[in-house]
mmCIF file of C-alpha atoms and ligand atoms in Angstrom:
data_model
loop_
_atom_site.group_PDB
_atom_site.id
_atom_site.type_symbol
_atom_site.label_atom_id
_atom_site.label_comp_id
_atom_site.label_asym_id
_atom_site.label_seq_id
_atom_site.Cartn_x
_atom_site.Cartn_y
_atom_site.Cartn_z
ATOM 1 C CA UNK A 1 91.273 74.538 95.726
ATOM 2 C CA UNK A 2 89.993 78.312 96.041
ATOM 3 C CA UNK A 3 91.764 80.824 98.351
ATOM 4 C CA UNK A 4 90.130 84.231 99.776
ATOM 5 C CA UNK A 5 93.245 86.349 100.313
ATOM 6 C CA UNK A 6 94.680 85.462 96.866
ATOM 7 C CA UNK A 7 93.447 83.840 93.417
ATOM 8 C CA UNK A 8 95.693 81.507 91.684
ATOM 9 C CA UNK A 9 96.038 80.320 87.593
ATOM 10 C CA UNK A 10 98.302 77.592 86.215
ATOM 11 C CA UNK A 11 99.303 77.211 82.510
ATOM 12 C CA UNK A 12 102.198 76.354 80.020
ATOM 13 C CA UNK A 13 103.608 75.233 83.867
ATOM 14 C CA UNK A 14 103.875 78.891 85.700
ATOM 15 C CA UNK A 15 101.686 79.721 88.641
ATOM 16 C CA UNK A 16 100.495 82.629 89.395
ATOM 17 C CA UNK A 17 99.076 84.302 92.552
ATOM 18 C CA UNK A 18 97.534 87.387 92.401
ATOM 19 C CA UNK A 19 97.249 88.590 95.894
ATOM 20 C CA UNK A 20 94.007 90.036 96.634
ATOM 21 C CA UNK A 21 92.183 91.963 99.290
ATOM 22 C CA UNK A 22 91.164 95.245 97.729
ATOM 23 C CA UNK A 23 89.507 96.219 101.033
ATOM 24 C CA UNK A 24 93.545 96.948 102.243
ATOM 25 C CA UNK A 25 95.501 97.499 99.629
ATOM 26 C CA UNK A 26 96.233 93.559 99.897
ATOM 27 C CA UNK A 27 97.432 94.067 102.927
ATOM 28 C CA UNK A 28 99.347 90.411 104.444
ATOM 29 C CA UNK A 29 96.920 88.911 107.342
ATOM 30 C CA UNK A 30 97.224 85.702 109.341
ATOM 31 C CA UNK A 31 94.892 84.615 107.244
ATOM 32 C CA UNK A 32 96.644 84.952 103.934
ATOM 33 C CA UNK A 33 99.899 83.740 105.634
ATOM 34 C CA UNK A 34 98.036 80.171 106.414
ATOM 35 C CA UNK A 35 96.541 80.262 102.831
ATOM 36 C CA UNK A 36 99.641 81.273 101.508
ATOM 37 C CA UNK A 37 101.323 78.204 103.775
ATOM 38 C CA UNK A 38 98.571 75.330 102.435
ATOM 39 C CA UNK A 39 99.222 76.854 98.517
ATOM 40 C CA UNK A 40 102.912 76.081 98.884
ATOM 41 C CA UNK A 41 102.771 72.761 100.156
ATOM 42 C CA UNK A 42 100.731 71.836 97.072
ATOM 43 C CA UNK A 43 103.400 73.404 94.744
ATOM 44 C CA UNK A 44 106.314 71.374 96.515
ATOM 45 C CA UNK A 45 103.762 68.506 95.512
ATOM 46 C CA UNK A 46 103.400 69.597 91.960
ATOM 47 C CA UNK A 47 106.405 68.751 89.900
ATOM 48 C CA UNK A 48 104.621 70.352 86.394
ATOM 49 C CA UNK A 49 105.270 73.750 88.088
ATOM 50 C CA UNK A 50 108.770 75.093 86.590
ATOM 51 C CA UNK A 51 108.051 78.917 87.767
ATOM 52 C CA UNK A 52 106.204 80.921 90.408
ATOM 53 C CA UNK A 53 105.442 84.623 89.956
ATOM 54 C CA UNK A 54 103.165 86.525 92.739
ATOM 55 C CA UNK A 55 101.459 89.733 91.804
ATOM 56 C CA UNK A 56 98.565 91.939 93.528
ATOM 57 C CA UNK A 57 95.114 93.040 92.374
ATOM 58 C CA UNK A 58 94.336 96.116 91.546
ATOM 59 C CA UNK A 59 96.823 99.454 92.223
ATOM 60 C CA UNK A 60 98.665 97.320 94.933
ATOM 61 C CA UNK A 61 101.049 94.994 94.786
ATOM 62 C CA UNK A 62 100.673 94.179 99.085
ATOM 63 C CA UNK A 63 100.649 97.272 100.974
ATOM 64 C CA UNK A 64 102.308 95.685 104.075
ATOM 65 C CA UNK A 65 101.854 94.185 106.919
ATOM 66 C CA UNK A 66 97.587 94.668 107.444
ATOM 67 C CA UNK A 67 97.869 97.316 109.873
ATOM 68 C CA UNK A 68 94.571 97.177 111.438
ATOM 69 C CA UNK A 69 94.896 93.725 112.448
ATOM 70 C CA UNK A 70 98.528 94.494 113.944
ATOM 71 C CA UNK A 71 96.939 97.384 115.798
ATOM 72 C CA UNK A 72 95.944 95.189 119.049
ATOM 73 C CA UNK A 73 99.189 93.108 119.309
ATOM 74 C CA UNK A 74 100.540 92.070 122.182
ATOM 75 C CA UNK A 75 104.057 91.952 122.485
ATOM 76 C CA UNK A 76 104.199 88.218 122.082
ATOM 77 C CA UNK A 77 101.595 88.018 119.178
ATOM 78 C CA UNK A 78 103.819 90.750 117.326
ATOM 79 C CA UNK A 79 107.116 88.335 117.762
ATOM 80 C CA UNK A 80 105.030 85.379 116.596
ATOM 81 C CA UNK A 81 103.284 87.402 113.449
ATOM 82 C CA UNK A 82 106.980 88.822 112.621
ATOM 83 C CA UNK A 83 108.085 85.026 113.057
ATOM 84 C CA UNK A 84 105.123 83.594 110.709
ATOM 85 C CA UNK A 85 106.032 86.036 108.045
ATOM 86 C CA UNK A 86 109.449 85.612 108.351
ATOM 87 C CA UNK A 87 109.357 81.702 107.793
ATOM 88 C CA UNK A 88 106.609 81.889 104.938
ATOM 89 C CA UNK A 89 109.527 84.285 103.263
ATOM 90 C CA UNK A 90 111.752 82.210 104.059
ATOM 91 C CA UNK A 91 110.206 79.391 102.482
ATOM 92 C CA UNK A 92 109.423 81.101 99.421
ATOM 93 C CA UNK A 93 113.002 82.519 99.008
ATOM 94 C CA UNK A 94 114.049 78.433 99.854
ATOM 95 C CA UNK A 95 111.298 77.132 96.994
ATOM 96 C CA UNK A 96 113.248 74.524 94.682
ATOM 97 C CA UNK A 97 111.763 76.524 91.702
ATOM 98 C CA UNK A 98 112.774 80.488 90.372
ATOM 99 C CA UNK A 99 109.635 82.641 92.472
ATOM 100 C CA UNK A 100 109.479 86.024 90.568
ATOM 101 C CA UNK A 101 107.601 89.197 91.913
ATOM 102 C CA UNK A 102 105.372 91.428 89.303
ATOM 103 C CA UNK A 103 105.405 94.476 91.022
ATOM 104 C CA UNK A 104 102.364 96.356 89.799
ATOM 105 C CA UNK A 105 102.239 98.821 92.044
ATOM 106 C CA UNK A 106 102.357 99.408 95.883
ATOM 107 C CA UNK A 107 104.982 97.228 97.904
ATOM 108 C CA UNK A 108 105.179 98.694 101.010
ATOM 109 C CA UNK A 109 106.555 97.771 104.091
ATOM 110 C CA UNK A 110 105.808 93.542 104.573
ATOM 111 C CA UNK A 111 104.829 93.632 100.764
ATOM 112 C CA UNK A 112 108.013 94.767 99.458
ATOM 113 C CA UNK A 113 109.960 92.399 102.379
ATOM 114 C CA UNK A 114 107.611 89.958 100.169
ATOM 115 C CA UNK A 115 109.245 90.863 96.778
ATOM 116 C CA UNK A 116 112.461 91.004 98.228
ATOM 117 C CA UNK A 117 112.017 87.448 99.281
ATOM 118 C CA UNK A 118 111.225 86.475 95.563
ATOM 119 C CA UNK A 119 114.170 85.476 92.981
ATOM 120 C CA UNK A 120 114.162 88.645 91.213
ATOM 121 C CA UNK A 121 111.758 91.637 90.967
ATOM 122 C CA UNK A 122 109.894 92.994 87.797
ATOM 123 C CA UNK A 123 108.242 96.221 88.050
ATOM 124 C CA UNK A 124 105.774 98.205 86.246
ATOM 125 C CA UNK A 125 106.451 101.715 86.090
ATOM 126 C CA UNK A 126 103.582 102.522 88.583
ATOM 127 C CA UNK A 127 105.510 100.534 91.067
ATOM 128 C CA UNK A 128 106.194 102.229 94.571
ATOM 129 C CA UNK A 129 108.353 100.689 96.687
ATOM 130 C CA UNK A 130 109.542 101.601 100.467
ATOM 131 C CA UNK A 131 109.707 100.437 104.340
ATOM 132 C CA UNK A 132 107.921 103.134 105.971
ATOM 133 C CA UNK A 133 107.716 100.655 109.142
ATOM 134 C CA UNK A 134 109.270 103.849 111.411
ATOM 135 C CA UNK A 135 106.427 106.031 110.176
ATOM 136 C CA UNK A 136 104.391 104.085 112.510
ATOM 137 C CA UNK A 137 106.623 103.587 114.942
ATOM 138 C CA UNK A 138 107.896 100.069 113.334
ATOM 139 C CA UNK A 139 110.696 98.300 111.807
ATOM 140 C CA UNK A 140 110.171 95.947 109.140
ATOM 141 C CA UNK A 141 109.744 92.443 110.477
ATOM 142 C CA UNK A 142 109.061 89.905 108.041
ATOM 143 C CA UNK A 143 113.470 89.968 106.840
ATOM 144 C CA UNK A 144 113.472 93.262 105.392
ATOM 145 C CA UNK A 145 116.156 94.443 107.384
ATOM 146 C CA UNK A 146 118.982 91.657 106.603
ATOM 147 C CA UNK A 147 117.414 91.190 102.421
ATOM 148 C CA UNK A 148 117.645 94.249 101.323
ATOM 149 C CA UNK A 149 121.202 95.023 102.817
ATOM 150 C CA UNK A 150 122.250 92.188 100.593
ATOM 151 C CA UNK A 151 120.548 93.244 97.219
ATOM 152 C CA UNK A 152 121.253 96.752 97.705
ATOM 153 C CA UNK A 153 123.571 97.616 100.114
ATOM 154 C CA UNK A 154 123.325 98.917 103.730
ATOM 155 C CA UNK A 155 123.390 102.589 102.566
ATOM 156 C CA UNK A 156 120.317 102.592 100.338
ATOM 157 C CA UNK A 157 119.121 100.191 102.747
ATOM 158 C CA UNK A 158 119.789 102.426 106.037
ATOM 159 C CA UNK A 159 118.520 105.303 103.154
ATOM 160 C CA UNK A 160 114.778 103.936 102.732
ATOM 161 C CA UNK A 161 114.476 101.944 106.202
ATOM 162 C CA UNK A 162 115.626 105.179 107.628
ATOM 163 C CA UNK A 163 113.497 107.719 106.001
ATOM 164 C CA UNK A 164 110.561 105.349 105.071
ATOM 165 C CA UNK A 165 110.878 107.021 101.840
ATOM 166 C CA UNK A 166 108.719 105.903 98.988
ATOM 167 C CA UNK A 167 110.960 104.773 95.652
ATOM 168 C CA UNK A 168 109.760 104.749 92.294
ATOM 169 C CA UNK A 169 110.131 101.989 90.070
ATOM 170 C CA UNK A 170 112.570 103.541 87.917
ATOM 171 C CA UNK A 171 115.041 104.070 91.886
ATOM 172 C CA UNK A 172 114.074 100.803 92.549
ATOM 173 C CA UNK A 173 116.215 99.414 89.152
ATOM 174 C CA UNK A 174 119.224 102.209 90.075
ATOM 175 C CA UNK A 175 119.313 100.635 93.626
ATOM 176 C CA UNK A 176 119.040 96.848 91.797
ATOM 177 C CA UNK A 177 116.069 96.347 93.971
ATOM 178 C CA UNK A 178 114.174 95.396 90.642
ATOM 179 C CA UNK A 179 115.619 93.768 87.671
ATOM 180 C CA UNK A 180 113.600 95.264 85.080
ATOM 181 C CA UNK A 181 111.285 97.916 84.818
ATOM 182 C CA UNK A 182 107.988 97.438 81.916
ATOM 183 C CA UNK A 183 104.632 99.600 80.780
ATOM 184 C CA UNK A 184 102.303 98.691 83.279
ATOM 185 C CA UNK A 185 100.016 96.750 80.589
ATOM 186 C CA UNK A 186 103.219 94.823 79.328
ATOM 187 C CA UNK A 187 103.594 93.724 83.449
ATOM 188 C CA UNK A 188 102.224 90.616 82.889
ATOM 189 C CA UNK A 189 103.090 89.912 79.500
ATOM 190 C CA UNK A 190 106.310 90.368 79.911
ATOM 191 C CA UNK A 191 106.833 88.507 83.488
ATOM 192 C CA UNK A 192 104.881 85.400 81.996
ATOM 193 C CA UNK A 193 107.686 85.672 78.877
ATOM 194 C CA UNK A 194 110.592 85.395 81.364
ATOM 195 C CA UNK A 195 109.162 82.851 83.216
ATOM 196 C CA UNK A 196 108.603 80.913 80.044
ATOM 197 C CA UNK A 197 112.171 81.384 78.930
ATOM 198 C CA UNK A 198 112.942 79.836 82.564
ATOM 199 C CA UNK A 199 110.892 77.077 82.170
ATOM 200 C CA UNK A 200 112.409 75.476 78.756
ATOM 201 C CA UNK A 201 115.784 75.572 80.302
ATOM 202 C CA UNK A 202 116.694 72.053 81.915
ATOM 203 C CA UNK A 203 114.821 71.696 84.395
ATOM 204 C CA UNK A 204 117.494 69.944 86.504
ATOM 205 C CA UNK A 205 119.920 72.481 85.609
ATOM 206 C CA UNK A 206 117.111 75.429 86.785
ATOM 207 C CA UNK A 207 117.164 73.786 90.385
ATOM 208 C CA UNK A 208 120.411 73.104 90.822
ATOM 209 C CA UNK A 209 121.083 76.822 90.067
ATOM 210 C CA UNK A 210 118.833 78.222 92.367
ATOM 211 C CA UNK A 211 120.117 75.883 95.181
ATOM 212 C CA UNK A 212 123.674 76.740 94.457
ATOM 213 C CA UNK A 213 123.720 80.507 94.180
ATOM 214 C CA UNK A 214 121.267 81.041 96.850
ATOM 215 C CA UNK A 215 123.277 78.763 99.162
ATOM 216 C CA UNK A 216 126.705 79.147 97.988
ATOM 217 C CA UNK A 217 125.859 83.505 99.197
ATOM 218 C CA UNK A 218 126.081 82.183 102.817
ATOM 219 C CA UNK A 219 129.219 80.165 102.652
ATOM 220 C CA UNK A 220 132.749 80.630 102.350
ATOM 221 C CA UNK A 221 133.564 80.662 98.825
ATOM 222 C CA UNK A 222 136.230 77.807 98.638
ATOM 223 C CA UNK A 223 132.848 75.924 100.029
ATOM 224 C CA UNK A 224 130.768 77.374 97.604
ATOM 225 C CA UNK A 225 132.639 76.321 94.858
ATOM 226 C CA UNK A 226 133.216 72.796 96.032
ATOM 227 C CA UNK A 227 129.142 73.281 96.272
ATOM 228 C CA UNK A 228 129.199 74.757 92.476
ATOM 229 C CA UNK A 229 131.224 71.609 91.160
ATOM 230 C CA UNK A 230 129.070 68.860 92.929
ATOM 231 C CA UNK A 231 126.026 70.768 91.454
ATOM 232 C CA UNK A 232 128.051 70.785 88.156
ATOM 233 C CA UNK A 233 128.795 67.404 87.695
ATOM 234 C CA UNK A 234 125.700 65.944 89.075
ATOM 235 C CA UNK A 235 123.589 66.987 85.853
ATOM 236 C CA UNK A 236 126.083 65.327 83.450
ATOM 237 C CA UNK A 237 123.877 62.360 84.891
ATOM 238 C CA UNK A 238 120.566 64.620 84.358
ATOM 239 C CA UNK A 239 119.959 67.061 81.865
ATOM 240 C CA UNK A 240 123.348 68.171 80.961
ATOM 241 C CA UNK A 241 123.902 64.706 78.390
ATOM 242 C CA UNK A 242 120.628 65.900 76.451
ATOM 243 C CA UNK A 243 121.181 69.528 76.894
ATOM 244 C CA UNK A 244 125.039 69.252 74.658
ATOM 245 C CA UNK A 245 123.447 66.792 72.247
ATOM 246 C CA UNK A 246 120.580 68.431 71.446
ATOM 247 C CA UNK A 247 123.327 71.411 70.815
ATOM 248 C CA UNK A 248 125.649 69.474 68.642
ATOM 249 C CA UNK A 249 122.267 68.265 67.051
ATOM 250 C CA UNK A 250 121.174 71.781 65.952
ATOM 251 C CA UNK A 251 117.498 70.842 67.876
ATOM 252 C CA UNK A 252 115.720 71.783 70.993
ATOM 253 C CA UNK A 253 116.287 69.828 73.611
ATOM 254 C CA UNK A 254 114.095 67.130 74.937
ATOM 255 C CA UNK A 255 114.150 67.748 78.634
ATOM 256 C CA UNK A 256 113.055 64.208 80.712
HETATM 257 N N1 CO8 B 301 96.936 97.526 106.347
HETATM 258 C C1 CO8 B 301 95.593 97.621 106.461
HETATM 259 N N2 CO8 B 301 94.835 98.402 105.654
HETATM 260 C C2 CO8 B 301 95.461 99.087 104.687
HETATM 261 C C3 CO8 B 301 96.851 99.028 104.514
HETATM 262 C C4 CO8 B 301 97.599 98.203 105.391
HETATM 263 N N3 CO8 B 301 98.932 98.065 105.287
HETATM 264 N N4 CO8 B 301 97.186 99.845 103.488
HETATM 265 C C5 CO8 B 301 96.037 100.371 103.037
HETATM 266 N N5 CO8 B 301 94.993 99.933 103.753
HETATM 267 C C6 CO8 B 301 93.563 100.266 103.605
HETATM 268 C C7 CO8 B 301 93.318 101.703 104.060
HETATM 269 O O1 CO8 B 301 93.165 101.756 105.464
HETATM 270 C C8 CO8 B 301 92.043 102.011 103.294
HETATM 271 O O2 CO8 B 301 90.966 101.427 103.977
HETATM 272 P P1 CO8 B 301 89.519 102.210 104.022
HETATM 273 O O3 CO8 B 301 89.083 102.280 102.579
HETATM 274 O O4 CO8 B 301 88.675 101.296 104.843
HETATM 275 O O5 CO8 B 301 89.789 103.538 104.606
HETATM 276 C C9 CO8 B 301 92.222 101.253 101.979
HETATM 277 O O6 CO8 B 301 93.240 100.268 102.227
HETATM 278 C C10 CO8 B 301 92.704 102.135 100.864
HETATM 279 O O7 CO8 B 301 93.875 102.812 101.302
HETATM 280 P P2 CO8 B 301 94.058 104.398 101.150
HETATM 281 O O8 CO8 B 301 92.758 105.097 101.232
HETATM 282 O O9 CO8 B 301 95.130 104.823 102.117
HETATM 283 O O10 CO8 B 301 94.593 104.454 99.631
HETATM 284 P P3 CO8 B 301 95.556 105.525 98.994
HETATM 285 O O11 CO8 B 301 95.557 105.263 97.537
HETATM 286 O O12 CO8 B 301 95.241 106.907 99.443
HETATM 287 O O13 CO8 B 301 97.032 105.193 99.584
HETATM 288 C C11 CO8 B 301 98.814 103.713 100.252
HETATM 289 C C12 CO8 B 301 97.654 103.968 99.287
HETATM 290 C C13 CO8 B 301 99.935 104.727 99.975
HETATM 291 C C14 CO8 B 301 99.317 102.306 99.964
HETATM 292 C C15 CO8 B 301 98.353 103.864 101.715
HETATM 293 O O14 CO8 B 301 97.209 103.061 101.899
HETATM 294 C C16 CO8 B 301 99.350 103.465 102.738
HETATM 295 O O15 CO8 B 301 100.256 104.233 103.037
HETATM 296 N N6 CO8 B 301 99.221 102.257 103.337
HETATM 297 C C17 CO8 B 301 100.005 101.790 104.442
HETATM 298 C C18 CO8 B 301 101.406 101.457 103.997
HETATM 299 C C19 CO8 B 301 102.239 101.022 105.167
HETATM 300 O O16 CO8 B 301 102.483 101.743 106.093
HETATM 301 N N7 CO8 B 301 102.737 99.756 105.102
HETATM 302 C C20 CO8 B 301 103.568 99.196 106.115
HETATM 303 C C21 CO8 B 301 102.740 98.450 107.088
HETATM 304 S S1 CO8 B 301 103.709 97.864 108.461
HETATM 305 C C22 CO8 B 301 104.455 96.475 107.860
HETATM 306 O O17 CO8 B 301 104.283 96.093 106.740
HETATM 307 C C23 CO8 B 301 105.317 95.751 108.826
HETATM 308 C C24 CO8 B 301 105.789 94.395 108.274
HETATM 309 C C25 CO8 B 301 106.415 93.586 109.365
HETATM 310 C C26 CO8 B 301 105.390 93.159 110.357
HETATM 311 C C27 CO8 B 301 106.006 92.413 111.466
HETATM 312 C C28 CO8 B 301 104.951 91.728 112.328
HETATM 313 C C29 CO8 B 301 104.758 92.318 113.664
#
């Protein structure tokens, strides 16, 4: 199936979506929030996919929120695009598989709250990240507010949300907003190289670790690490057996 807001590849099991509307920066609209919507249900569909990595077209990654269609909101059709953001994050964030962001430039305002929403962030050094939401009279409104408090802290969060300030790439990795910061022509290159590495790890084992430290944040920890051991234990009946064979074996393993 073909998209208009974004163009999509699969190979060696990673998707990729490269978000696309050069017209506005790649801008988020409703109608790249119900594309966005469809694409994911056929990824929960597609076990072959290990790894998900969204990246933009062009000299944005997604400059926000599309501002021209926001311009005309009511009241109650601002709450319900803030909500439809905010659970197509949400579901992202909640994907069973590792979603990384290839921040190639511009991610502004809904497109960084985007990035935040992903696993982990790698940037090229053209990257630009900020929340100028209260340069327009706006907060951020697809989760920005509560992520970025936990990756980064509430004082470099109140710092950007605050000033709207534009970050570099190379802040971004001080602040631990990104995780690593590459040449822009490596971008690709190297995102596609960590999501590789991801995807010959047991696949079981890749899940399960996701689920537990992305859960196990929001609970108490004596619950979390009840969580941790289930999660543990269950893949000695999975891919831990094969995993400490293959080991002991001196070969790769042989993932089921
Ligand atoms: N929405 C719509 N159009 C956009 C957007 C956007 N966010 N960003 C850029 N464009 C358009 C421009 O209007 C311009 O269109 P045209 O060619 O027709 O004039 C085209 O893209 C190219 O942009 P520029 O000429 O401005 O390009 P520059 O290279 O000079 O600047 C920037 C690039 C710095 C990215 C600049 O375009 C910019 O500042 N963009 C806006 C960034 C911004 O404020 N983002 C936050 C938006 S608000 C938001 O994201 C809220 C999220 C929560 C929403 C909650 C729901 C209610």
């Amino acid at each position: 199936m073909s998209y208009t807001t974004f163009k999509t590849k699969f190979e060696d099991n990673i998707a990729v979506i490269t978000i696309s509307r050069p017209e506005a920066m790649n801008a988020l609209n409703s109608l790249l929030f119900k594309e966005l919507n469809t694409y994911l249900d056929s990824l929960s569909e597609n076990s072959a996919v290990k790894v998900l990595i969204i990246t933009g077209d062009g000299k944005a990654f997604i400059a926000g929120a599309d501002i021209a269609e926001m311009q005309d909101m009511t009241k109650k059709e601002a709450f319900l695009f803030s909500k439809t953001g905010q659970d197509t994050f949400s579901r992202l964030e909640n994907l069973k598989i590792p979603v990384i962001a290839a921040v190639n430039g511009y991610a502004l305002g809904g497109g960084c709250e985007l990035a935040l929403a992903c696993d982990f962030r790698i940037s090229s050094n053209f990257g630009k990240l900020g929340l100028p939401e209260v340069s327009l009279g706006l907060v951020p409104g697809y989760g920005g507010t509560q992520r970025l408090s936990r990756l980064a802290g509430l004082g470099n969060t109140l710092f950007l949300q605050l000033t709207g300030q534009m970050i570099d790439a190379g802040e971004a990795l001080r602040m631990g907003i990104v995780q690593k910061v590459v040449d822009a022509n490596e971008l690709m290159n190297e995102t596609l190289k960590i999501a590789k590495k991801i995807s010959q790890q047991g696949p079981n084992a890749i899940i399960a670790l996701k689920k537990i430290v992305r859960n196990g944040y929001q609970m108490d920890h004596n619950k979390a690490y009840d969580a941790e051991s289930e999660e543990f234990s269950a893949l000695f009946e999975s891919d831990g057996p094969e995993g400490m064979k293959a080991f002991l074996e001196k070969r790769k393993p042989n993932w089921k």
